[in-house]
Coordinates of C-alpha atoms and ligand atoms in Angstrom, one line a residue:
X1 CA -84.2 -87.6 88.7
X2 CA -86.1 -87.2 85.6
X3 CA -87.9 -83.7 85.3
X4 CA -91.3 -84.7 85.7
X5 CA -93.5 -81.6 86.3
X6 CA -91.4 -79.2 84.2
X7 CA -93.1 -77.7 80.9
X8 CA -92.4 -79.5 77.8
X9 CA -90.8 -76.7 76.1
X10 CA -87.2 -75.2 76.0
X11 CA -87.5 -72.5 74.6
X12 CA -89.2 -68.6 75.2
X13 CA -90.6 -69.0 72.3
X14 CA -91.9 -71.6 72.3
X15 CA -93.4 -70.7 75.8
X16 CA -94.8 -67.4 74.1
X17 CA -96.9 -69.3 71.8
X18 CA -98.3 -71.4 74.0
X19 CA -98.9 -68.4 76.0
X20 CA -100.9 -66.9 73.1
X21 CA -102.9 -70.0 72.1
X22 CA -103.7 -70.2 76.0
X23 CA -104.9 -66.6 76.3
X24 CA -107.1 -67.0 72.6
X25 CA -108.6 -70.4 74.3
X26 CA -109.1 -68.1 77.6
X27 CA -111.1 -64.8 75.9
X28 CA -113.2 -67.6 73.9
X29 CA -114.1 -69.7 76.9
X30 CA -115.0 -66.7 79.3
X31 CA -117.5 -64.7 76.6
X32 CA -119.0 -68.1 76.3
X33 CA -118.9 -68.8 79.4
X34 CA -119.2 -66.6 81.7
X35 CA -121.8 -63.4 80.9
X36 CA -119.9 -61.5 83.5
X37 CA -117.1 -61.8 81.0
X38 CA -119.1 -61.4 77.8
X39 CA -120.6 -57.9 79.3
X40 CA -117.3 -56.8 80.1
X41 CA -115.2 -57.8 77.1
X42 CA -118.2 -56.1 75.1
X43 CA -118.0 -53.0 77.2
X44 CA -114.2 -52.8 76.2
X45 CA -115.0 -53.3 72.2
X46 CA -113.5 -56.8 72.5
X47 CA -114.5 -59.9 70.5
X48 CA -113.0 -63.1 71.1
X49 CA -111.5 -63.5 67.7
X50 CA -109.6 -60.1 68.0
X51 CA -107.1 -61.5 70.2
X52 CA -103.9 -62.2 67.3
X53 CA -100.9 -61.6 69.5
X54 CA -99.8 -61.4 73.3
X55 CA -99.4 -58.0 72.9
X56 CA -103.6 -57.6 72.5
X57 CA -103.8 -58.8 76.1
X58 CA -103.1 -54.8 77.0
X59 CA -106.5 -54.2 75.5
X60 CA -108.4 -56.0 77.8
X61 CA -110.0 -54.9 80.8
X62 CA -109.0 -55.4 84.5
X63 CA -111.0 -57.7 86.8
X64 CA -110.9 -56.7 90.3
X65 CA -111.3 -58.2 94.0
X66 CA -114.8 -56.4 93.7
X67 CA -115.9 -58.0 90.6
X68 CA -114.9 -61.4 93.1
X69 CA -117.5 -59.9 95.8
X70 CA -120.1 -58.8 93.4
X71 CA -120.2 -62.6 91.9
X72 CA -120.3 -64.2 94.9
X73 CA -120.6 -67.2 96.3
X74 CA -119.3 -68.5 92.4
X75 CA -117.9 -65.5 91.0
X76 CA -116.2 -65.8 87.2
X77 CA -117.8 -69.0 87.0
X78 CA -117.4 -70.1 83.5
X79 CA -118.6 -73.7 82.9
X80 CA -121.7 -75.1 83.9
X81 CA -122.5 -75.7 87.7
X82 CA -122.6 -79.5 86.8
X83 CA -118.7 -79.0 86.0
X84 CA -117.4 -77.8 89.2
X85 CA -115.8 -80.3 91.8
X86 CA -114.7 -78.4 94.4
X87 CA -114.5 -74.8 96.0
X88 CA -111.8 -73.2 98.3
X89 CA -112.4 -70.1 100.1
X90 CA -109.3 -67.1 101.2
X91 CA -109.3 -65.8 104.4
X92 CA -109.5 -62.1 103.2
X93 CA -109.0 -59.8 105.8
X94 CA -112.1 -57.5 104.8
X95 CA -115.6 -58.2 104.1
X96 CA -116.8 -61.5 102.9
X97 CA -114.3 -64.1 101.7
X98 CA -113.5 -64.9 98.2
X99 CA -115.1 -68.1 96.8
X100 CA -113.6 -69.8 93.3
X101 CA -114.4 -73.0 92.1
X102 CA -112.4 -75.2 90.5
X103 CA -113.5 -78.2 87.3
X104 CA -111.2 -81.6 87.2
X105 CA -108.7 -79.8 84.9
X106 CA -108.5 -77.2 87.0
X107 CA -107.5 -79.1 90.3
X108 CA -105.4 -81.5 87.7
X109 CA -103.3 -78.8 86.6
X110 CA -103.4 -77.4 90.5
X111 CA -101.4 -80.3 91.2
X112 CA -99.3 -81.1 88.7
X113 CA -97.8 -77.7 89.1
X114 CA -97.7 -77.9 92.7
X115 CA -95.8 -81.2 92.5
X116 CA -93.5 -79.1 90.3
X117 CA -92.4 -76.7 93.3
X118 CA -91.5 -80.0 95.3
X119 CA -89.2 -81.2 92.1
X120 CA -87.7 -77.3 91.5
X121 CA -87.1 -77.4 95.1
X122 CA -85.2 -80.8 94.3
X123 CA -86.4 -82.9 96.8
X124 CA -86.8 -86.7 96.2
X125 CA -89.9 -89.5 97.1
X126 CA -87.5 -90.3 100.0
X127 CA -88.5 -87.2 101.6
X128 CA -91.1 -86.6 104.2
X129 CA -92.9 -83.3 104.4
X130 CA -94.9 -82.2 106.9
X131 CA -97.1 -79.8 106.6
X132 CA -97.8 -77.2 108.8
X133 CA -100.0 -74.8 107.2
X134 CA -104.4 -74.3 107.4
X135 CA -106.6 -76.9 106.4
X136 CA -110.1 -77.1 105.6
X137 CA -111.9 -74.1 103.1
X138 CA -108.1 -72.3 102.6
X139 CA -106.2 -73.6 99.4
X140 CA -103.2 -74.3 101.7
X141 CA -103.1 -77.7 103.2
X142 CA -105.0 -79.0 100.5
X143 CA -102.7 -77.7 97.9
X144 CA -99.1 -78.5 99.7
X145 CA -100.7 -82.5 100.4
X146 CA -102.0 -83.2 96.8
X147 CA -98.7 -81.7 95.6
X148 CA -97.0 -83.5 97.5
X149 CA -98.4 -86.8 97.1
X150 CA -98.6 -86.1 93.2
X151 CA -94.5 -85.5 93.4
X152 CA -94.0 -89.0 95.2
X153 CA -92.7 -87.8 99.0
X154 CA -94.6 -88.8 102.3
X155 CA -96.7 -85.9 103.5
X156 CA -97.0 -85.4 106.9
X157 CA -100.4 -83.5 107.3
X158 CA -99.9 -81.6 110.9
X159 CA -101.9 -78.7 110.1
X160 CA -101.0 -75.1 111.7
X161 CA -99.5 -74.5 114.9
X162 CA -99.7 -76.3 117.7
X163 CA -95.4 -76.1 118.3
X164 CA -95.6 -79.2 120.5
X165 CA -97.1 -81.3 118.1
X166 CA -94.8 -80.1 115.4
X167 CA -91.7 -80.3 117.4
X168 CA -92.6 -84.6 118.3
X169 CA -93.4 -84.8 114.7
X170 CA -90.3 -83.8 113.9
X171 CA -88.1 -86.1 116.0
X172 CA -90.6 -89.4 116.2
X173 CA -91.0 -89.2 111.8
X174 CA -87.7 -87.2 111.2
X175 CA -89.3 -84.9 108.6
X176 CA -86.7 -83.8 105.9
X177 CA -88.7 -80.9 105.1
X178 CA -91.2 -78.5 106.7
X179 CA -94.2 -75.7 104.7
X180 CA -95.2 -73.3 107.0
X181 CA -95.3 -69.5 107.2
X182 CA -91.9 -68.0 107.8
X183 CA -92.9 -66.8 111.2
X184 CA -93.7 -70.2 112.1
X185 CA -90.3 -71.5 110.9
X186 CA -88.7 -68.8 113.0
X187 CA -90.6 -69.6 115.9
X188 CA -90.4 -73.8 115.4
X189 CA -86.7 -72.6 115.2
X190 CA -86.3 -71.1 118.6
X191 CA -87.9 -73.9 119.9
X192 CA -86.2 -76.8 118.7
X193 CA -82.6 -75.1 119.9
X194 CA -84.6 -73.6 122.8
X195 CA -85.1 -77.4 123.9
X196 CA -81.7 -78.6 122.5
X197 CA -83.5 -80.9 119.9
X198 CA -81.3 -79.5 117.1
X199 CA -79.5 -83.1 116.8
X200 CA -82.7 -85.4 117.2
X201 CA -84.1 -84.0 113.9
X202 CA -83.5 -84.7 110.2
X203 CA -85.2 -81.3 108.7
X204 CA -83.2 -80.5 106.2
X205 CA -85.2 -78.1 104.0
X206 CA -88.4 -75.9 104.3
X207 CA -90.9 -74.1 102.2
X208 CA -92.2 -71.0 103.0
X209 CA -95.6 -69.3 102.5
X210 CA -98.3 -66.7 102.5
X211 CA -95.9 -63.9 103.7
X212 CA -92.7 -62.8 102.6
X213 CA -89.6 -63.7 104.6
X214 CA -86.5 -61.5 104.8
X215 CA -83.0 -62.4 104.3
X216 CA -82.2 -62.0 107.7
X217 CA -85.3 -64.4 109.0
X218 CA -84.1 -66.7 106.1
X219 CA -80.6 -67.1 108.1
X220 CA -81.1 -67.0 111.6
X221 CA -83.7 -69.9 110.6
X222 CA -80.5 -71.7 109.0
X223 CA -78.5 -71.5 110.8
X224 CA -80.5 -72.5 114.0
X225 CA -81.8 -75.4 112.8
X226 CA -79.2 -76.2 110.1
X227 CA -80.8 -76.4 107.3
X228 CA -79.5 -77.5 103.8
X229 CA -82.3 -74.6 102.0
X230 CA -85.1 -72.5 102.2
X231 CA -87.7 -72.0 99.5
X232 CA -90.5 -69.6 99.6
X233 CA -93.4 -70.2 97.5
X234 CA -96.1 -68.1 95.8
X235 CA -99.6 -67.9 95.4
X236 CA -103.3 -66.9 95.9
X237 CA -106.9 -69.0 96.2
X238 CA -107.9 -66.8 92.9
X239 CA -105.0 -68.4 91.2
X240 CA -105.5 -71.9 92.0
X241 CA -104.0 -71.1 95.5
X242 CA -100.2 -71.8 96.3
X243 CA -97.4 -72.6 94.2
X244 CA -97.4 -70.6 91.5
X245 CA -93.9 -70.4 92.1
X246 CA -90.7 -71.2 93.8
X247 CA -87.1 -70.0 93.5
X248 CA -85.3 -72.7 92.8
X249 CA -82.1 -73.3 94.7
X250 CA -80.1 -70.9 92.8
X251 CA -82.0 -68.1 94.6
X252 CA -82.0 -65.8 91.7
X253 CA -85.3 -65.0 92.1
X254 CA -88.9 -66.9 92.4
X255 CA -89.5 -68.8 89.3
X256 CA -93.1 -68.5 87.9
X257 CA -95.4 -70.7 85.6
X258 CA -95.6 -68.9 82.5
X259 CA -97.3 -72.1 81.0
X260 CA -100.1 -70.9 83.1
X261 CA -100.8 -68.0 83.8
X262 CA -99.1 -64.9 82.0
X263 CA -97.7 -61.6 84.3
X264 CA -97.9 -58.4 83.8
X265 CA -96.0 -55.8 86.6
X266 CA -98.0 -52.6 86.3
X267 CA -98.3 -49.1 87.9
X268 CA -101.0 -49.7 90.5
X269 CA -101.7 -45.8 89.2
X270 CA -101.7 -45.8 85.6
X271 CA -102.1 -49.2 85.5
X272 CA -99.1 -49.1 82.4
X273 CA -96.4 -51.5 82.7
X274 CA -93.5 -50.1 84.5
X275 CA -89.8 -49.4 83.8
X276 CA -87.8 -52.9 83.7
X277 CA -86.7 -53.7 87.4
X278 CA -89.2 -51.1 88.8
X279 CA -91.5 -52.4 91.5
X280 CA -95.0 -52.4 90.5
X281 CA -98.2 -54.6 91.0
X282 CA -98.5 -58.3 89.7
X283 CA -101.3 -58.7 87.2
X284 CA -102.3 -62.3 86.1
X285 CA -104.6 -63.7 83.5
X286 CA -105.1 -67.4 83.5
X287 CA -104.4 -69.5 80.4
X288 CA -106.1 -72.4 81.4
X289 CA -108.2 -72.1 84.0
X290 CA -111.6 -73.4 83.3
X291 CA -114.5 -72.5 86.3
X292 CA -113.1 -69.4 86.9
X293 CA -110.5 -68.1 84.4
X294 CA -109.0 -65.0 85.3
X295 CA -108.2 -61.7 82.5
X296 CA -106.2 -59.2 84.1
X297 CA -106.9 -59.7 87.6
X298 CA -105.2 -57.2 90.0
X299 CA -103.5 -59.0 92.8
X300 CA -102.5 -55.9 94.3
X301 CA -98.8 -58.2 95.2
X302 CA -96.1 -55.8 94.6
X303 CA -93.1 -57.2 93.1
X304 CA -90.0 -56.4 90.0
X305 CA -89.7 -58.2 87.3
X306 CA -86.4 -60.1 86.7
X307 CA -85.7 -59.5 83.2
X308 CA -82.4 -61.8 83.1
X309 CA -82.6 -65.6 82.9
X310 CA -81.6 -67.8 85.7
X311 CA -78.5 -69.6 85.7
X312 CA -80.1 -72.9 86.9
X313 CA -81.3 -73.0 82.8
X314 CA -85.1 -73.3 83.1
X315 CA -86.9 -71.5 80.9
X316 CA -89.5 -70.3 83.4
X317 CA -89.5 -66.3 84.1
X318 CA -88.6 -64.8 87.3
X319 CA -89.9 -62.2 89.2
X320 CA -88.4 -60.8 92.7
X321 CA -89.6 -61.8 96.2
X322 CA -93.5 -60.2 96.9
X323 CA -91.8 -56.8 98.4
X324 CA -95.8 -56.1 99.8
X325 CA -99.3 -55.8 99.1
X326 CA -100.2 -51.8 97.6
X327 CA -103.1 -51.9 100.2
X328 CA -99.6 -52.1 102.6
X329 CA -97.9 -49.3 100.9
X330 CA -98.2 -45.8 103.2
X331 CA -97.3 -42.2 102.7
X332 CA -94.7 -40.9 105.4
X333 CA -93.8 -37.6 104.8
X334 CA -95.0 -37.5 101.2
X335 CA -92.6 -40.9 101.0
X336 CA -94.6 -44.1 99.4
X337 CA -92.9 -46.8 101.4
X338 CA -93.9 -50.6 100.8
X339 CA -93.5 -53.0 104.3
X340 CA -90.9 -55.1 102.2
X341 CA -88.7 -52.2 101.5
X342 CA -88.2 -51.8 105.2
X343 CA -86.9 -55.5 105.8
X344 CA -85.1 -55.4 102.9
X345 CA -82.6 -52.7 104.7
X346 CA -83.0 -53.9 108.2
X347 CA -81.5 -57.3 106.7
X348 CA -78.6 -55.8 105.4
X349 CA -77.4 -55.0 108.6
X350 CA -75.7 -57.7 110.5
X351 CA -76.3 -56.6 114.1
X352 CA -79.8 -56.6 114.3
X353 CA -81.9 -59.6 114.3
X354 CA -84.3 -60.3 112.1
X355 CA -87.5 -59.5 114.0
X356 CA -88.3 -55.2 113.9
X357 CA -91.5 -53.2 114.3
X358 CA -92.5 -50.3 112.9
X359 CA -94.8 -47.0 114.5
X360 CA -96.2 -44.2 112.7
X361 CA -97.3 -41.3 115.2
X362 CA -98.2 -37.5 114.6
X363 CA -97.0 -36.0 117.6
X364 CA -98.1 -32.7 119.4
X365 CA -95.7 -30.5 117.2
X366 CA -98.3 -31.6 113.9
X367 CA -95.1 -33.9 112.4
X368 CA -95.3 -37.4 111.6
X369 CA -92.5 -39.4 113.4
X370 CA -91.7 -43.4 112.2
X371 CA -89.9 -45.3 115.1
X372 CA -88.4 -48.2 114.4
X373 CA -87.8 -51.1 117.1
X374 CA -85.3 -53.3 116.2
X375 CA -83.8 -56.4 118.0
X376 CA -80.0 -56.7 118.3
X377 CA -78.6 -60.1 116.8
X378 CA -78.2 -62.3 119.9
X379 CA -74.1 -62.7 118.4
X380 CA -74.0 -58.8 118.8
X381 CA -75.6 -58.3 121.9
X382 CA -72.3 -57.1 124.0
X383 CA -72.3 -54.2 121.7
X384 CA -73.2 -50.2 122.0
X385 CA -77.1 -50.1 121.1
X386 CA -76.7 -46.5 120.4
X387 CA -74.3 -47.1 117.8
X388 CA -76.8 -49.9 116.0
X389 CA -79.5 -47.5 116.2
X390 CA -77.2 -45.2 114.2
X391 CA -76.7 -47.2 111.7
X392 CA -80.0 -48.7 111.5
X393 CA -81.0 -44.8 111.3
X394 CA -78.6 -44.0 108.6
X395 CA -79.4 -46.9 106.4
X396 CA -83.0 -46.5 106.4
X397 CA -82.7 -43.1 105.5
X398 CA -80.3 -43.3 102.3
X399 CA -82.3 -45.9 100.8
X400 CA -85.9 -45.1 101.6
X401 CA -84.9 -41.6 102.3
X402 CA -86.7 -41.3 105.5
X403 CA -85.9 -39.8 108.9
X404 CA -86.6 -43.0 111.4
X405 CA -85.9 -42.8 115.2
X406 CA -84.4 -46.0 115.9
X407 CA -84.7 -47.9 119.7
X408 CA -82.6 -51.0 119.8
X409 CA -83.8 -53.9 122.5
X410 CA -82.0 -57.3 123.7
X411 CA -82.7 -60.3 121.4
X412 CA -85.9 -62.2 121.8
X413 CA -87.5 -59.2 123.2
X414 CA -90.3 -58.4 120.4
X415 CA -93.5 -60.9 119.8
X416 CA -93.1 -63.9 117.6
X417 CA -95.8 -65.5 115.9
X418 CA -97.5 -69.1 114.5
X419 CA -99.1 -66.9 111.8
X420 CA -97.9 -63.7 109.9
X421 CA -96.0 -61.5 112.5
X422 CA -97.8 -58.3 112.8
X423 CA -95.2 -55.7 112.3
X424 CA -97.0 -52.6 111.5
X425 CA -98.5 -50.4 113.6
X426 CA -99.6 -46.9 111.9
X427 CA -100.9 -44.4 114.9
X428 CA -101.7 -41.0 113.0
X429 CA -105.2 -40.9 112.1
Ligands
ZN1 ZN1 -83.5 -71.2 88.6

């Protein structure tokens, strides 16, 4: 198949300028735009035409969540009202939710570059997705359908949950590829060999989003269901919504589109770039957004950088899998520890399963104690569960350097979920 929603360009450098002829379009458009923008840009001794080179983007200033709240219901907005087609809404877990709106281009570009996550994810118009993921004021369902229908495949719009429905939709249209949130593909998973349905369905792929998924998750999924790949796929309402970005089927990391938006992974602290490979927060600024253009925003998304290219040859940038949001991170034992770095340890062991849970107590003694509740993998569950909480134990604590007290229990033992899992459960305060 022809590459269709790929960037025109095959080269970095040529990506850089476009980058830098997107960001001088973006600093113009905002302090004309926007007197939010023009107030702040002034504040920081900027004026549009100072911007020469990519590197002048660290002398801008940060927007924040709260500069989102303080504007609301139409916060950044930087065309006039007559310009704006549609808004979406995120769900935010605190306070009121964020608003952005969105002109033509902006929902144009939306979904060209959504269709592009279908075609990196190399499926075909033959395919028929269904979509399992929130519709109505979220970007999801919206997002995942117009992509989908803008790449050429048949969407199938079932909306969240509901594992009945999904299950029937699966046999009766033979879907050949499912989006939903990884806990849902783990628990659709269960089901469908739960019910023995494994050989009345077709799935062959599925897409992933809103939370991370671990390694382990990502293969007990499939191989219950037997599934060809898994994809997950980035994103956030300020930033259009989802698919920003994909990892393509190399799996080398996610794949992001430099052509528009440019990253920066910063110290959430000193807010300075960190050392190559370091985890650190994702900071975007929009190069074409019109309505609400973004400079600097802090996603407060954790992730590394992947400095290398990818071996599939595209010239789009990597970064690694969202490790955690830096609200997530806490302090055990003077330790910063990010939820992803737990999961990434716990999948490197092969006779656990990939569903854990995490406690943080303070006990009578003063101390601070982290349990960790782990499921065996249902292959290993003959063995000694005292000896897999060892090695759970030992793991954790030579690469987060933790003391953890480990309880092992029988497969299928801890809660699963249609939505994000909740795995955290700090007790101390
Ligand atoms: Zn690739």
């Amino acid at each position: 198949m022809p590459k269709t929603f790929m960037p025109g360009f095959s080269n970095r450098e040529e990506l850089l300028s476009h980058q830098l002829r997107g960001l001088q379009w973006t600093i113009q458009h905002a302090y004309h735009g926007s007197p939010f923008y023009r107030e702040r840009l002034t504040a920081a001794g900027i004026q549009p035409d100072d911007i020469t080179s990519l590197d002048d983007l660290r002398k801008l200033p940060f927007t924040t969540a709260d500069d989102l709240r303080r504007g609301y219901p139409l916060p950044l907005l930087s065309v006039p009202e007559a310009e704006i087609l549609r808004i979406h809404a995120s769900s935010g877990t605190t306070g009121k939710k964020k608003v952005l709106a969105y002109t033509r281009k902006d929902l144009d570009d939306w979904v060209h570059f959504f269709a592009r996550c279908y075609e990196m994810a190399d499926l075909t118009p033959m395919d028929r997705v269904q979509i399992a993921v929130g519709y109505g004021v979220w970007t999801a369902g919206a997002g995942f359908q117009l992509g989908c229908e803008a790449f050429g495949a048949l969407a199938i719009p079932a909306g969240p949950g509901n594992v009945d429905l999904q299950c029937q939709l699966l046999i009766d249209l033979q879907s050949t590829v499912m989006c939903c949130t990884a806990s849902m593909g783990l628990l659709i998973a269960e089901e469908i060999a739960r019910r023995g349905l494994k050989d009345n369905i077709a799935l062959r792929k599925m897409i992933f989003g809103s939370e991370r998924s671990s390694d382990a998750m990502r293969a007990r999924i499939k191989d219950l269901l037997g599934l060809e790949d898994m994809f997950d796929i980035t994103g956030m309402t300020e930033l259009y919504g989802p698919g920003t970005g994909l990892d393509c089927s190399r799996h080398e990391g996610i794949h992001y589109w430099a052509d528009y938006y440019i990253l920066e992974i910063l110290n959430p602290e000193t807010l300075e770039p960190v050392q190559p490979g370091e985890p650190g927060e994702m900071v975007v600024t929009t190069i074409a957004k019109e309505a609400a253009p973004l400079i600097r925003y802090r996603t407060r998304d954790l992730t590394r950088a992947i400095a290398r290219p990818c071996s599939c040859g595209s010239v789009l940038p990597m970064h690694d899998r969202i490790l955690g949001r830096s609200d997530d991170m806490f302090i055990f034992r003077a330790v910063n520890i990010y939820p992803g770095q737990i999961d990434e340890v716990l999948s490197t062991i092969p006779e656990i399963s990939c569903e854990y849970q995490v406690r943080l107590d303070r006990r009578a003694d003063g101390k601070e104690y982290m349990t960790l509740k782990v499921e065996c993998d249902l292959a290993a569950d003959q063995g000694n569960y005292t000896e897999i909480a060892a090695t759970v134990a030992s793991k954790i604590k030579s690469s987060i350097m933790v003391s953890s007290e480990v309880e092992v229990v029988a497969y299928g033992a801890l809660p699963r979920s249609e939505r994000k899992s909740k795995r955290f459960f700090d007790n101390r305060a």
